[in-house]
PDB file of C-alpha atoms in Angstrom:
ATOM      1  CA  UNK A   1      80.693  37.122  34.963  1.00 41.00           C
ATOM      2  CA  UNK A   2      77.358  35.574  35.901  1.00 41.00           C
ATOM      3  CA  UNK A   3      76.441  37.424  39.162  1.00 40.00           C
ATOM      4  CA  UNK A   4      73.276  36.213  39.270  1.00 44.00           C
ATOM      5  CA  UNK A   5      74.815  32.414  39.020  1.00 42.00           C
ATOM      6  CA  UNK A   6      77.690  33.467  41.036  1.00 38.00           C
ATOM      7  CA  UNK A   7      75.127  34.505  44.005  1.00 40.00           C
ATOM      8  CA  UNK A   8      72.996  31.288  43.699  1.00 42.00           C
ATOM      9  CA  UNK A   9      76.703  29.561  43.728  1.00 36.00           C
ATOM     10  CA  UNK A  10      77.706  30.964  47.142  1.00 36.00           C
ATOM     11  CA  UNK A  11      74.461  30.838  48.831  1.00 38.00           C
ATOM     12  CA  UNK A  12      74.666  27.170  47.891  1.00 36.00           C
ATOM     13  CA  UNK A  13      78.114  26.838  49.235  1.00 35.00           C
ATOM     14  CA  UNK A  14      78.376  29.337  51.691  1.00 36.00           C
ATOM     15  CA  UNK A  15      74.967  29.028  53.555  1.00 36.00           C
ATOM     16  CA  UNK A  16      73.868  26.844  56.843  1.00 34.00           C
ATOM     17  CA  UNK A  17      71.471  25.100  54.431  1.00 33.00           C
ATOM     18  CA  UNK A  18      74.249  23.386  52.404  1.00 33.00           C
ATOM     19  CA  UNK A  19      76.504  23.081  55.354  1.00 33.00           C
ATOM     20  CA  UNK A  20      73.360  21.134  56.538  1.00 34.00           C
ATOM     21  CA  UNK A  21      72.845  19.413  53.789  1.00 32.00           C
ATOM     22  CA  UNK A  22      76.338  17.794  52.772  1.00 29.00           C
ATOM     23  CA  UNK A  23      78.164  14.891  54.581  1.00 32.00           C
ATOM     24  CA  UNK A  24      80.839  15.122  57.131  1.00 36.00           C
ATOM     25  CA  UNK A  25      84.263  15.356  54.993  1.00 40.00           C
ATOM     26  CA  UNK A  26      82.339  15.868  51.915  1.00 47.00           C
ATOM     27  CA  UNK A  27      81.486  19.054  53.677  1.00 52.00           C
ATOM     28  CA  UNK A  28      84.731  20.609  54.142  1.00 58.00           C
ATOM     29  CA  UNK A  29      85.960  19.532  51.249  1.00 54.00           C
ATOM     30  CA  UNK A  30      83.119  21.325  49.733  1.00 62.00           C
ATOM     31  CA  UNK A  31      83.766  24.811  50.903  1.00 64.00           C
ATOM     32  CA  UNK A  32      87.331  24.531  50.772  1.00 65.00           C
ATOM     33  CA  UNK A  33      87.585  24.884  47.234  1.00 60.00           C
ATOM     34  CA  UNK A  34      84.569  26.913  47.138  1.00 64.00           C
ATOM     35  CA  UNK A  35      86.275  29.637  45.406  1.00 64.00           C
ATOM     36  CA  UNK A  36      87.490  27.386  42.761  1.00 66.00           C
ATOM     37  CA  UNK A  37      84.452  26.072  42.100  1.00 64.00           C
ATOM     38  CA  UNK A  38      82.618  29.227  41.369  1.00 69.00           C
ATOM     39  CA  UNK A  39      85.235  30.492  38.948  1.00 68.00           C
ATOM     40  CA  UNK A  40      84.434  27.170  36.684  1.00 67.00           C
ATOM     41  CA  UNK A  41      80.495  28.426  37.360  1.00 77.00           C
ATOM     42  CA  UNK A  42      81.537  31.486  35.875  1.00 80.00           C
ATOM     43  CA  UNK A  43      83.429  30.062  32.339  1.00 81.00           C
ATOM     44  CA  UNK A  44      80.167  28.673  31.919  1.00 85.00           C
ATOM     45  CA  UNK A  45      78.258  31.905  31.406  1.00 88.00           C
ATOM     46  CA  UNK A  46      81.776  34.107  30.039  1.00 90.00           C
ATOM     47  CA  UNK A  47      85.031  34.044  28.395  1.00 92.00           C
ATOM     48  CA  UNK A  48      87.307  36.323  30.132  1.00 90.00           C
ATOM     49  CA  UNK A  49      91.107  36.780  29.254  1.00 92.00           C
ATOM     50  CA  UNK A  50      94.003  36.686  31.520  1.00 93.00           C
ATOM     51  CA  UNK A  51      93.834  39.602  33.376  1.00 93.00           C
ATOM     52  CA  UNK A  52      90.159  39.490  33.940  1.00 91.00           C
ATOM     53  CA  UNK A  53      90.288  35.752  35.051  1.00 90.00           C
ATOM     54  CA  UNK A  54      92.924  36.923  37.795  1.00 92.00           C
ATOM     55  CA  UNK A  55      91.429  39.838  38.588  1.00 91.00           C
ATOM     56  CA  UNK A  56      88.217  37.631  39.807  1.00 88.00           C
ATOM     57  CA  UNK A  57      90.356  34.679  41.195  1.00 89.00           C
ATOM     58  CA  UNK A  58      91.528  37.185  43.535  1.00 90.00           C
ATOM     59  CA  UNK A  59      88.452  38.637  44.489  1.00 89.00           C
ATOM     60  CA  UNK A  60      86.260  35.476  44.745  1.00 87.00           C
ATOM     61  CA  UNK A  61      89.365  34.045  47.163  1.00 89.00           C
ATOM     62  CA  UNK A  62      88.629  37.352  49.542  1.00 90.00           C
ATOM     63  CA  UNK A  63      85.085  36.630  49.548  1.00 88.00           C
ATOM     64  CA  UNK A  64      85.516  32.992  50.316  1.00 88.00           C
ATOM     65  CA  UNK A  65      88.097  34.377  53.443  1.00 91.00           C
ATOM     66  CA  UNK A  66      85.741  37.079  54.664  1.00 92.00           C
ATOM     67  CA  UNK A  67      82.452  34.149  54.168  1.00 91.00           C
ATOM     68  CA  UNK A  68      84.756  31.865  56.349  1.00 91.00           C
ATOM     69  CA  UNK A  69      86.045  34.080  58.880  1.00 94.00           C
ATOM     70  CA  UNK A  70      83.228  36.502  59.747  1.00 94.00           C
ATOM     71  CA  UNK A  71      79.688  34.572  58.035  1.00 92.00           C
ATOM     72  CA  UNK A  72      81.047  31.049  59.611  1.00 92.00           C
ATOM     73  CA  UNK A  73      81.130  31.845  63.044  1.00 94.00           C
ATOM     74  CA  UNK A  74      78.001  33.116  63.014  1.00 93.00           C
ATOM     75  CA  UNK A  75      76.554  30.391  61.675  1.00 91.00           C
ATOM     76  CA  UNK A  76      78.281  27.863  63.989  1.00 93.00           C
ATOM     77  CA  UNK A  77      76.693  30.398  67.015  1.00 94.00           C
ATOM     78  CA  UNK A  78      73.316  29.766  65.400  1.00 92.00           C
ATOM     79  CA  UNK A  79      73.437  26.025  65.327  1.00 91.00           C
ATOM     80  CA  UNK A  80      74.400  25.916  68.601  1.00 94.00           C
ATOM     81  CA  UNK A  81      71.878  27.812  70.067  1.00 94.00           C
ATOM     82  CA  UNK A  82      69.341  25.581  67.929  1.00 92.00           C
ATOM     83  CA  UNK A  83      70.816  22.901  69.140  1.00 93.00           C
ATOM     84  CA  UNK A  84      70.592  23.951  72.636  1.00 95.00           C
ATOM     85  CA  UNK A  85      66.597  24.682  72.200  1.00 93.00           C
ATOM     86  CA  UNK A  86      66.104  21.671  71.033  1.00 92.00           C
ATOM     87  CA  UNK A  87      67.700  19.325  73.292  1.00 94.00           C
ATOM     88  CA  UNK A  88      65.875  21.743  75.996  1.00 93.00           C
ATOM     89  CA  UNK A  89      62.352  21.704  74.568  1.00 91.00           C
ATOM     90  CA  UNK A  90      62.315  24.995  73.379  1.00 91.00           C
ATOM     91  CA  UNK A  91      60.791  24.910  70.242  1.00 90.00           C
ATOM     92  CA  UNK A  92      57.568  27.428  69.271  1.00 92.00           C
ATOM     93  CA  UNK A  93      56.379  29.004  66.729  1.00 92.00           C
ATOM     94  CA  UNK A  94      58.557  32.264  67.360  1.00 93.00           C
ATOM     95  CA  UNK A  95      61.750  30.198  67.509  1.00 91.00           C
ATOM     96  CA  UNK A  96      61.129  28.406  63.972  1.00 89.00           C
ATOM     97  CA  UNK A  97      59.858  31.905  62.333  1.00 90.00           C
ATOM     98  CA  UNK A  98      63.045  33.114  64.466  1.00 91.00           C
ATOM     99  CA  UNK A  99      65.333  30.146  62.048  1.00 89.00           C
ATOM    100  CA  UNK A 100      64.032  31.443  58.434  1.00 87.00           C
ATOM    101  CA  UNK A 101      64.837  35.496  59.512  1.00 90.00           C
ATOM    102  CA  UNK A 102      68.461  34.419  60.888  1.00 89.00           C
ATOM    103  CA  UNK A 103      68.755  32.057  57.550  1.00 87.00           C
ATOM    104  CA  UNK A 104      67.587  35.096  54.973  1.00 88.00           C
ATOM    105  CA  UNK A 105      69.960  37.638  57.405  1.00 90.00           C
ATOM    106  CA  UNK A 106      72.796  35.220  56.390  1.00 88.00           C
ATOM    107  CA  UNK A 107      71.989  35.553  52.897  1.00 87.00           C
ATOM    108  CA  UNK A 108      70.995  39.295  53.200  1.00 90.00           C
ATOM    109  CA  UNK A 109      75.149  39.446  53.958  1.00 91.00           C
ATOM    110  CA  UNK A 110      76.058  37.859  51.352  1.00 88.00           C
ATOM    111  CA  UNK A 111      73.879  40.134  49.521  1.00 88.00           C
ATOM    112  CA  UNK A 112      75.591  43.128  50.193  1.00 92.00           C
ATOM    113  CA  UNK A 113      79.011  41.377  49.797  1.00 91.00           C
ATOM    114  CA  UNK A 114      78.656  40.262  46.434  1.00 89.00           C
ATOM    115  CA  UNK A 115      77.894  44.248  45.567  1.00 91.00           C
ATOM    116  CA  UNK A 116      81.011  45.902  45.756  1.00 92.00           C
ATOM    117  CA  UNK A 117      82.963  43.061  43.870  1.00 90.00           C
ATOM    118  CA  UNK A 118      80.323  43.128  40.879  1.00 90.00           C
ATOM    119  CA  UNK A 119      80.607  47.043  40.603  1.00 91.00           C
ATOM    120  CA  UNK A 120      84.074  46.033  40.211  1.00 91.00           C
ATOM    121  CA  UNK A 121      84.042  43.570  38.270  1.00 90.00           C
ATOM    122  CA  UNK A 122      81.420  43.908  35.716  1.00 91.00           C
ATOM    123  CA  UNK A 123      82.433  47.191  34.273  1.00 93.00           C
ATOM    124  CA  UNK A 124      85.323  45.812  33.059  1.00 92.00           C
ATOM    125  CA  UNK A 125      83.571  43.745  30.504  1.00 92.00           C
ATOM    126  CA  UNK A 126      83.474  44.204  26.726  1.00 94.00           C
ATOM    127  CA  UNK A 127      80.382  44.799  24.693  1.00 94.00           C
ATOM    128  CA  UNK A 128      80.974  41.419  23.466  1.00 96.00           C
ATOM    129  CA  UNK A 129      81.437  39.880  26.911  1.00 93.00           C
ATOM    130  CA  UNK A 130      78.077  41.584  28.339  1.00 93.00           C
ATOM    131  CA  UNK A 131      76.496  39.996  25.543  1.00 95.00           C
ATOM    132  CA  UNK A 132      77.618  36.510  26.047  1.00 94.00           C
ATOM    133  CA  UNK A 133      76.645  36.815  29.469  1.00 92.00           C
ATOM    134  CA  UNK A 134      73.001  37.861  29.235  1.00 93.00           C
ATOM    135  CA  UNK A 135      72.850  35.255  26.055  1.00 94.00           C
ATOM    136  CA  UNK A 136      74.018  32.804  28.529  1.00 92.00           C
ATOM    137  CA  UNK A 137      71.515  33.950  31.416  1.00 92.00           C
ATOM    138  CA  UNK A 138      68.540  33.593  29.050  1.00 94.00           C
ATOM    139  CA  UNK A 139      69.178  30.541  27.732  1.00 94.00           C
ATOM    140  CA  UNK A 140      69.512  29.132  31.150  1.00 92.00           C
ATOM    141  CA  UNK A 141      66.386  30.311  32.081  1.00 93.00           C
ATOM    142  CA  UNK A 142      64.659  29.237  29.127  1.00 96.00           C
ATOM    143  CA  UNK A 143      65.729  25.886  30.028  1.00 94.00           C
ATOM    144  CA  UNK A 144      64.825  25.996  33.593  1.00 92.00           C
ATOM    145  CA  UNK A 145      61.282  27.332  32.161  1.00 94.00           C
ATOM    146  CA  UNK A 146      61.227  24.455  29.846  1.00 95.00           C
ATOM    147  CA  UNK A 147      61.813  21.726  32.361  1.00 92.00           C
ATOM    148  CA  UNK A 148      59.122  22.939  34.744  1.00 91.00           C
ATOM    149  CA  UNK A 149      56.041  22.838  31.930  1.00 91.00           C
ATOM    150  CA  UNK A 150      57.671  18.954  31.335  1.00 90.00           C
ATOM    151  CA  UNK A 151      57.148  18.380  34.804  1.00 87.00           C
ATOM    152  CA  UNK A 152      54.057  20.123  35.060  1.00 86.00           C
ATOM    153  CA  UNK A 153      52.701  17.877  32.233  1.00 87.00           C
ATOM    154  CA  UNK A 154      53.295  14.908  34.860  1.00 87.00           C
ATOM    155  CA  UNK A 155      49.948  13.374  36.859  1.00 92.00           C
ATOM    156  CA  UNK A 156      49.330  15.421  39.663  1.00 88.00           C
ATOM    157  CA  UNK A 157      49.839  12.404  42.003  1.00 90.00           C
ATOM    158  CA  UNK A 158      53.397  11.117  40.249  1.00 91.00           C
ATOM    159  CA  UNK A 159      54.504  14.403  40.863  1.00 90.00           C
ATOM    160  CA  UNK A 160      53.255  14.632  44.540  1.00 92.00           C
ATOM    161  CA  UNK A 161      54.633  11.361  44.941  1.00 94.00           C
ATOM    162  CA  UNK A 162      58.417  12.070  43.811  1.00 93.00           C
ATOM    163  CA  UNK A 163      57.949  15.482  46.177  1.00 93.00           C
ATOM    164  CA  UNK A 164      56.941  13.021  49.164  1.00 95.00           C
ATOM    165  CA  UNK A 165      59.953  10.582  48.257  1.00 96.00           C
ATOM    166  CA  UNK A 166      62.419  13.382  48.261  1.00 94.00           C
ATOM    167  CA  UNK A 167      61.493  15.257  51.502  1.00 93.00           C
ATOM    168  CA  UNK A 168      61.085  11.769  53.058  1.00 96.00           C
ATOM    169  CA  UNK A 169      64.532  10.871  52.220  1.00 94.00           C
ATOM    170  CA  UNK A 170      65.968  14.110  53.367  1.00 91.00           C
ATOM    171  CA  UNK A 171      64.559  13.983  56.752  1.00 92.00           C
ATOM    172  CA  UNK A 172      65.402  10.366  57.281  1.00 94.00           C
ATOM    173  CA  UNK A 173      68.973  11.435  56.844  1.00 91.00           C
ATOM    174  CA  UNK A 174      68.341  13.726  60.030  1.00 91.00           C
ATOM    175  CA  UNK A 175      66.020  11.743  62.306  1.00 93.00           C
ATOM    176  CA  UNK A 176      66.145   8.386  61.147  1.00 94.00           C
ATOM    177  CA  UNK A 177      63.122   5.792  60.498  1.00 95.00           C
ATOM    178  CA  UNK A 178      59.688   8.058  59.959  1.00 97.00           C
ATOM    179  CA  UNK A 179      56.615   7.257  61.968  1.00 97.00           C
ATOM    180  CA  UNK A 180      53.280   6.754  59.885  1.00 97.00           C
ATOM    181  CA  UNK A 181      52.318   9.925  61.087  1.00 98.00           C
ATOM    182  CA  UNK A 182      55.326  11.700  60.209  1.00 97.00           C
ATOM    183  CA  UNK A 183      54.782  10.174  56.663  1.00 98.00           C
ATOM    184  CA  UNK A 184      51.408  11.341  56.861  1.00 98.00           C
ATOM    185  CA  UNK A 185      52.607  15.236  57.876  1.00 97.00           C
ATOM    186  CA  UNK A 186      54.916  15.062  54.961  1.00 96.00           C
ATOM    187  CA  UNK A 187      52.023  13.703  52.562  1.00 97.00           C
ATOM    188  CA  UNK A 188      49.766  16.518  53.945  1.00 96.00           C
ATOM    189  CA  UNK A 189      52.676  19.140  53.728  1.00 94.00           C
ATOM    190  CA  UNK A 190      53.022  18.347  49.987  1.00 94.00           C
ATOM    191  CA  UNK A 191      49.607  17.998  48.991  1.00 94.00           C
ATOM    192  CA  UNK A 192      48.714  21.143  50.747  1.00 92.00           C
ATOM    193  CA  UNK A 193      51.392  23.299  48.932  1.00 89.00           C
ATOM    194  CA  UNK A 194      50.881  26.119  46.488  1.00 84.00           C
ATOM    195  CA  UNK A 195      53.241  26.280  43.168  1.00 84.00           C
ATOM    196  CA  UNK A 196      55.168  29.594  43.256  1.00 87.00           C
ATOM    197  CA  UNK A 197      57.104  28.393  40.109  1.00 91.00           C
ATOM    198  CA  UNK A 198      55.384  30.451  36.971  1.00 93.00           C
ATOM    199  CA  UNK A 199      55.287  33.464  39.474  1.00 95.00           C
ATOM    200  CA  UNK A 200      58.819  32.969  40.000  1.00 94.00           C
ATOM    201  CA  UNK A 201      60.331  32.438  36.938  1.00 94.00           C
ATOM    202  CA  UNK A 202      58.156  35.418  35.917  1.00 95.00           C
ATOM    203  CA  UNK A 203      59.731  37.430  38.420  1.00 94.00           C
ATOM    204  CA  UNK A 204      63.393  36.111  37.412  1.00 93.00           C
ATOM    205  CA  UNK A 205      62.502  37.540  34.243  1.00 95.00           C
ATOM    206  CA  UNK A 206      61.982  40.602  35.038  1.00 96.00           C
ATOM    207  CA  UNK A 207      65.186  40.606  37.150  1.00 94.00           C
ATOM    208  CA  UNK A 208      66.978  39.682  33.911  1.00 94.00           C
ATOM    209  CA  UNK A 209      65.291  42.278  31.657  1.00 96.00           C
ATOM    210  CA  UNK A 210      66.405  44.562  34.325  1.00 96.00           C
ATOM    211  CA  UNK A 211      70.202  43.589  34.803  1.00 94.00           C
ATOM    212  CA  UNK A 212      70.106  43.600  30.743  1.00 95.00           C
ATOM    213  CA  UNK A 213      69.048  47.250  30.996  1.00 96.00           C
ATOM    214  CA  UNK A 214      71.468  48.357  33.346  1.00 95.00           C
ATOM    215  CA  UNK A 215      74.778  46.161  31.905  1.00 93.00           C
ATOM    216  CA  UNK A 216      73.841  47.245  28.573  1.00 94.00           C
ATOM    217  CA  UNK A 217      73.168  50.940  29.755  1.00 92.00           C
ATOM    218  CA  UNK A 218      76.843  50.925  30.842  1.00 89.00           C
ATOM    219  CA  UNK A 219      78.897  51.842  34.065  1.00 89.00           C
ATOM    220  CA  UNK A 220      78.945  55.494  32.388  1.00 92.00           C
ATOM    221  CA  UNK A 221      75.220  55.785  33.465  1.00 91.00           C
ATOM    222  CA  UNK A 222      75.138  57.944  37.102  1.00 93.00           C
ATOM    223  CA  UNK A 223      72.645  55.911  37.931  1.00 94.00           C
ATOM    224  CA  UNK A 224      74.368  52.500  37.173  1.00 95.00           C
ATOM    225  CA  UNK A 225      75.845  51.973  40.491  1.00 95.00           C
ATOM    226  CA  UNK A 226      72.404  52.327  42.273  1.00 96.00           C
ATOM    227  CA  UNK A 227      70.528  50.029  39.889  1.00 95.00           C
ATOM    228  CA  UNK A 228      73.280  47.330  40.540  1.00 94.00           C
ATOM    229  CA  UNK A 229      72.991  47.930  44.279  1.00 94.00           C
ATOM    230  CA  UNK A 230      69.100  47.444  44.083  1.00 94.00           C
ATOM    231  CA  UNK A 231      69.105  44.259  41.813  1.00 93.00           C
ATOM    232  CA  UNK A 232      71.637  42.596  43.911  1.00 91.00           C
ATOM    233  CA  UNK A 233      70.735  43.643  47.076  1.00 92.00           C
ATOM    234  CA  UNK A 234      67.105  43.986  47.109  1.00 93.00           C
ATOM    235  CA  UNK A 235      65.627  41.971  44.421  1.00 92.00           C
ATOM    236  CA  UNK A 236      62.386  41.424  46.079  1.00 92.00           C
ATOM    237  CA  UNK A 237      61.450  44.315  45.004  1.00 93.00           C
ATOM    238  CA  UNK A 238      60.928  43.341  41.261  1.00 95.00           C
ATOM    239  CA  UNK A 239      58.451  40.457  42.854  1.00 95.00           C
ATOM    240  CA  UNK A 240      54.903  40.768  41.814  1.00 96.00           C
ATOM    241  CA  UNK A 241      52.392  41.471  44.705  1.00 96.00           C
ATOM    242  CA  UNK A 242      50.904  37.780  44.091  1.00 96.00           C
ATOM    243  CA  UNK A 243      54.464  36.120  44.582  1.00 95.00           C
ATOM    244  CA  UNK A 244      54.925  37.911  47.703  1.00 95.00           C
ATOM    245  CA  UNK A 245      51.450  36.828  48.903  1.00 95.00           C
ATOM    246  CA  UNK A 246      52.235  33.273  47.608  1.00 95.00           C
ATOM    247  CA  UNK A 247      55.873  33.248  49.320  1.00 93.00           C
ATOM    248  CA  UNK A 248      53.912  33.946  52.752  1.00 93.00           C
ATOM    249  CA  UNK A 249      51.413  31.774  52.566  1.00 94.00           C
ATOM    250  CA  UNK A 250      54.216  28.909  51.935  1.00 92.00           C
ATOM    251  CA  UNK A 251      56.430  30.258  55.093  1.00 91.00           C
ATOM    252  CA  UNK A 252      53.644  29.958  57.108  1.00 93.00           C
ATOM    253  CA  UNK A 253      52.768  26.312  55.960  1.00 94.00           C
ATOM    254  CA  UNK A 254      56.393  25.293  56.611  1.00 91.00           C
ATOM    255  CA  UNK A 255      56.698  27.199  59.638  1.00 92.00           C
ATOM    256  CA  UNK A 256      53.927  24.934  60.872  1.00 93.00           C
ATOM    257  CA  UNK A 257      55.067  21.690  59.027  1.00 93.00           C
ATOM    258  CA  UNK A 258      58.714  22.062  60.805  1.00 92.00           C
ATOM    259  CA  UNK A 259      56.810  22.853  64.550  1.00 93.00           C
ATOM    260  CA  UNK A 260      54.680  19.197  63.939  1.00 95.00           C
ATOM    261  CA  UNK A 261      56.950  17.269  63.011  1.00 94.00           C
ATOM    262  CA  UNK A 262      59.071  18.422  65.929  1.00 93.00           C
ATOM    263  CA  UNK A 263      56.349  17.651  68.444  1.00 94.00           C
ATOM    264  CA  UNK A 264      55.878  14.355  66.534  1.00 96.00           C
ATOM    265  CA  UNK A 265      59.627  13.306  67.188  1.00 95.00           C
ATOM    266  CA  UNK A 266      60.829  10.218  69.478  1.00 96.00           C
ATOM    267  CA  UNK A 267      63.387   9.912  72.165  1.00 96.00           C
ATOM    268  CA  UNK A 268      65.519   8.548  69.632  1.00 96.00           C
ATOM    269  CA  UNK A 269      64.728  10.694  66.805  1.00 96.00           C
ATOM    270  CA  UNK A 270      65.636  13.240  68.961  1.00 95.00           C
ATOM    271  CA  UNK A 271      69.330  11.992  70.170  1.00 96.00           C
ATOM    272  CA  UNK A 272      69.570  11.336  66.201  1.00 95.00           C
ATOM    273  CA  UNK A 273      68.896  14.830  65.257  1.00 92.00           C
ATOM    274  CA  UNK A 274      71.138  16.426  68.198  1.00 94.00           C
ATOM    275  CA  UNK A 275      74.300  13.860  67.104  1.00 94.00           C
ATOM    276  CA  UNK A 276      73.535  15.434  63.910  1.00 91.00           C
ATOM    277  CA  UNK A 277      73.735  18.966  64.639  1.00 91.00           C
ATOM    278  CA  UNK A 278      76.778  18.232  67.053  1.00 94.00           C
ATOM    279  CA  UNK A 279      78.742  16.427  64.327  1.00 91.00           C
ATOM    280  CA  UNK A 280      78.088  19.790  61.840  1.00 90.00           C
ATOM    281  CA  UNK A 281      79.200  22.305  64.977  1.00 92.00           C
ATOM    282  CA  UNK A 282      82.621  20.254  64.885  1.00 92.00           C
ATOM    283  CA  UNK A 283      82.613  20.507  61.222  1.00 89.00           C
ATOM    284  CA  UNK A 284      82.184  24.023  61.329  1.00 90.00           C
ATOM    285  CA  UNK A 285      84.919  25.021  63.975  1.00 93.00           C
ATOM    286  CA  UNK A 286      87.695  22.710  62.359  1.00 91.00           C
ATOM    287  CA  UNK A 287      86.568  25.006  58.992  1.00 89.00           C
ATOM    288  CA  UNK A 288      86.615  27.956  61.216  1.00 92.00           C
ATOM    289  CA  UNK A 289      89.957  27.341  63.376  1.00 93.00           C
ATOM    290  CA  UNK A 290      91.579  26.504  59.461  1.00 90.00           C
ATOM    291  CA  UNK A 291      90.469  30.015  58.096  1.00 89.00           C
ATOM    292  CA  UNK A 292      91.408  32.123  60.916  1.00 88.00           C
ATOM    293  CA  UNK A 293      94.765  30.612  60.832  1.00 80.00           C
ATOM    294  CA  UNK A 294      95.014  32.140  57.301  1.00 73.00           C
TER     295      UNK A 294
END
């Protein structure tokens, strides 16, 4: 199984960001087949037989149930107190550094979720299986490597310019028609912002090497639990000082980016961004009131 895909997977499905991010019914209909859609992520990466395959249908459809009716409520309380703050004015500094630490908590629980079914699960693979998988894992790397240096070969301002395009689009779809100087603020917030990506690919590397050492190793190791726990649950700790330094500096910059434009909003901007976060609250307690019921 691709754990490291299968993480990416949920966080993508499972997190506020992409509950954010995706459209009304599209939205439910998203995360209610969740479950299914990580087990096609997975055939991508491994070929398991029968018994494995049911073995993690089963456990993927508890972790979807325990994301939906323990993670989702806590989400929904988060939005809502957001929500509240900003129809109220309440908006600092410490309440958007207070958004990314609730965000990475989120994710910090899925974290230590994932870990028990991999311990699980992995073990059970053959030699041949493990293989596949890390064969898979490089070669997906290799081609995420290989379409950042194409990109990178782009003009500096083409590339600034598609950034600007995308972010502009994206908050449009949350506040409606952008001011000049909310244009500007995104220009400057693009312009302004460091490249993490040869650091980070470095530093998935490494995290690769790493989970090659320990699969290959085998469960027999008395150590292999531990390693798993670490690279699953704490794989910051495999990034290099400069990617932590760079990862800062870039919080801070947004932290500050999301805090202007805020001040910079309208009356009506601002009724468009609460209607927003109002129509994903109801999205998230139909989703909730469905899994409970379960």
């Amino acid at each position: 199984m691709g754990i490291k895909r299968l993480k990416q997977t949920i966080w993508r499905v499972a997190s506020v960001v992409t509950v954010l991010a995706i459209a009304g019914c599209s939205s439910q209909l998203a995360y209610r087949f969740a479950d299914t859609a990580i087990e096609w992520e997975v055939d991508n990466y491994v070929d398991l037989d029968n018994a494995q395959e049911q073995r993690l249908s089963q456990r993927i459809d508890g972790l979807h149930l325990w994301h939906a009716q323990v993670e989702l409520p806590k989400y929904r309380q988060q939005l809502k107190q957001l929500r509240d703050d900003l129809a109220n004015g309440n908006i600092d500094q410490q309440r958007v550094t207070a958004v990314y630490e609730q965000l990475w908590q989120l994710w910090h629980n899925i974290q230590q979720r994932v870990y028990p079914e991999a311990l699980l699960l992995l073990p059970q693979l053959t030699a041949e299986q493990r293989q596949q998988l890390l064969t898979n894992l490089q070669e997906k790397l290799d081609e995420r490597r290989e379409k950042y240096q194409q990109r990178a070969q782009q003009p500096v301002a083409e590339r600034r310019s598609e950034q600007i395009d995308e972010q502009e689009e994206r908050l449009q779809d949350w506040l409606g028609y952008l001011t000049n100087q909310q244009r500007q603020l995104v220009a400057d917030n693009v312009s302004q912002r460091v490249s993490d990506t040869t650091l980070w690919l470095a530093y998935r590397q490494r995290w690769l090497d790493e989970f090659a050492s320990t699969l290959q190793a085998g469960s027999e190791q008395p150590d292999f639990a531990e390693r798993l726990r670490l690279l699953l649950t704490d794989p910051a700790q495999l990034r290099s000082a400069q990617l932590n330094e760079t990862m800062q500096q870039q919080r801070q910059q947004q932290i500050a980016f999301y805090l202007s434009l805020y001040q910079s909003l309208s009356e009506r901007q601002r009724q468009h961004l609460l209607a927003k976060a109002d129509d994903y609250l109801i999205l998230l307690s139909d989703l909730i009131d469905e899994y409970q019921a379960k």
